[in-house]
Amino acid sequence: SHQMRGELDSALAAYRAGLALEPDNAALLRRAALTLLQQNAPRQAIPLFERSLALEPGHHKTRQLLARARAQAKPKAPVPTG
């Protein structure tokens, strides 16, 4: 919905502002990446998830979300017809 998109845009802007002050904040990186994923922008989310994971290598949720982003970023295979 339009309202949802607006909320995601403002959330992302807030996370980016926070990251400008704390570029190595793994939680902020993860939240920003998740917001991008919700906006159907997995290619933009992947580097943020990767940075978050580099800062917190044991964070299982980030690992799962990164895998989901990578899967979403792959071009869809054409559906065979006939």
Coordinates of C-alpha atoms in Angstrom, one line a residue:
S1 CA 0.0 0.0 0.0
H2 CA 1.0 3.6 -0.5
Q3 CA 1.1 4.2 3.3
M4 CA 3.3 1.2 3.8
R5 CA 5.7 2.4 1.1
G6 CA 5.9 5.8 2.8
E7 CA 6.6 4.2 6.2
L8 CA 9.4 2.0 4.7
D9 CA 10.9 5.1 3.0
S10 CA 11.0 7.0 6.2
A11 CA 12.3 4.0 8.1
L12 CA 15.1 3.7 5.6
A13 CA 15.9 7.4 5.8
A14 CA 16.2 7.1 9.6
Y15 CA 18.4 4.0 9.4
R16 CA 20.7 5.7 6.9
A17 CA 20.9 8.8 9.1
G18 CA 21.9 6.5 12.0
L19 CA 24.4 4.7 9.9
A20 CA 26.0 8.1 8.9
L21 CA 26.8 8.5 12.6
E22 CA 27.4 4.8 13.4
P23 CA 28.6 3.1 10.1
D24 CA 29.6 -0.1 12.0
N25 CA 26.2 -0.6 13.8
A26 CA 25.3 -4.1 12.8
A27 CA 21.7 -3.8 14.0
L28 CA 21.1 -0.7 12.0
L29 CA 22.7 -2.3 8.9
R30 CA 20.5 -5.3 9.3
R31 CA 17.3 -3.1 9.7
A32 CA 18.2 -1.0 6.7
A33 CA 18.8 -4.1 4.6
L34 CA 15.6 -5.7 5.8
T35 CA 13.7 -2.5 4.8
L36 CA 15.3 -2.6 1.3
L37 CA 14.2 -6.3 1.1
Q38 CA 10.7 -5.3 2.0
Q39 CA 10.9 -2.7 -0.8
N40 CA 11.8 -5.4 -3.2
A41 CA 15.4 -4.1 -3.6
P42 CA 17.4 -7.2 -2.7
R43 CA 20.5 -6.1 -4.7
Q44 CA 20.7 -3.0 -2.5
A45 CA 20.1 -5.0 0.6
I46 CA 22.8 -7.6 0.1
P47 CA 25.9 -5.4 0.8
L48 CA 24.3 -4.1 4.0
F49 CA 23.5 -7.7 5.2
E50 CA 27.1 -8.7 4.3
R51 CA 28.5 -5.8 6.3
S52 CA 26.2 -6.5 9.2
L53 CA 27.3 -10.2 9.1
A54 CA 31.0 -9.2 9.0
L55 CA 30.5 -7.3 12.2
E56 CA 28.4 -10.0 13.9
P57 CA 29.5 -13.3 12.2
G58 CA 27.4 -15.4 14.5
H59 CA 24.1 -13.6 13.9
H60 CA 21.9 -16.4 12.5
K61 CA 19.0 -14.2 11.5
T62 CA 21.3 -12.0 9.4
R63 CA 22.6 -15.1 7.6
Q64 CA 19.1 -16.2 6.8
L65 CA 18.1 -12.8 5.6
L66 CA 21.2 -12.6 3.4
A67 CA 20.4 -15.9 1.8
R68 CA 16.8 -14.7 1.2
A69 CA 18.1 -11.5 -0.4
R70 CA 20.5 -13.4 -2.6
A71 CA 17.7 -15.8 -3.7
Q72 CA 15.4 -12.8 -4.5
A73 CA 18.2 -11.0 -6.5
K74 CA 18.6 -14.0 -8.8
P75 CA 16.9 -13.5 -12.2
K76 CA 13.7 -15.6 -12.3
A77 CA 14.0 -18.7 -14.5
P78 CA 11.5 -18.5 -17.4
V79 CA 8.5 -20.7 -16.9
P80 CA 8.4 -23.5 -19.5
T81 CA 5.4 -23.3 -21.7
G82 CA 3.6 -26.0 -23.6

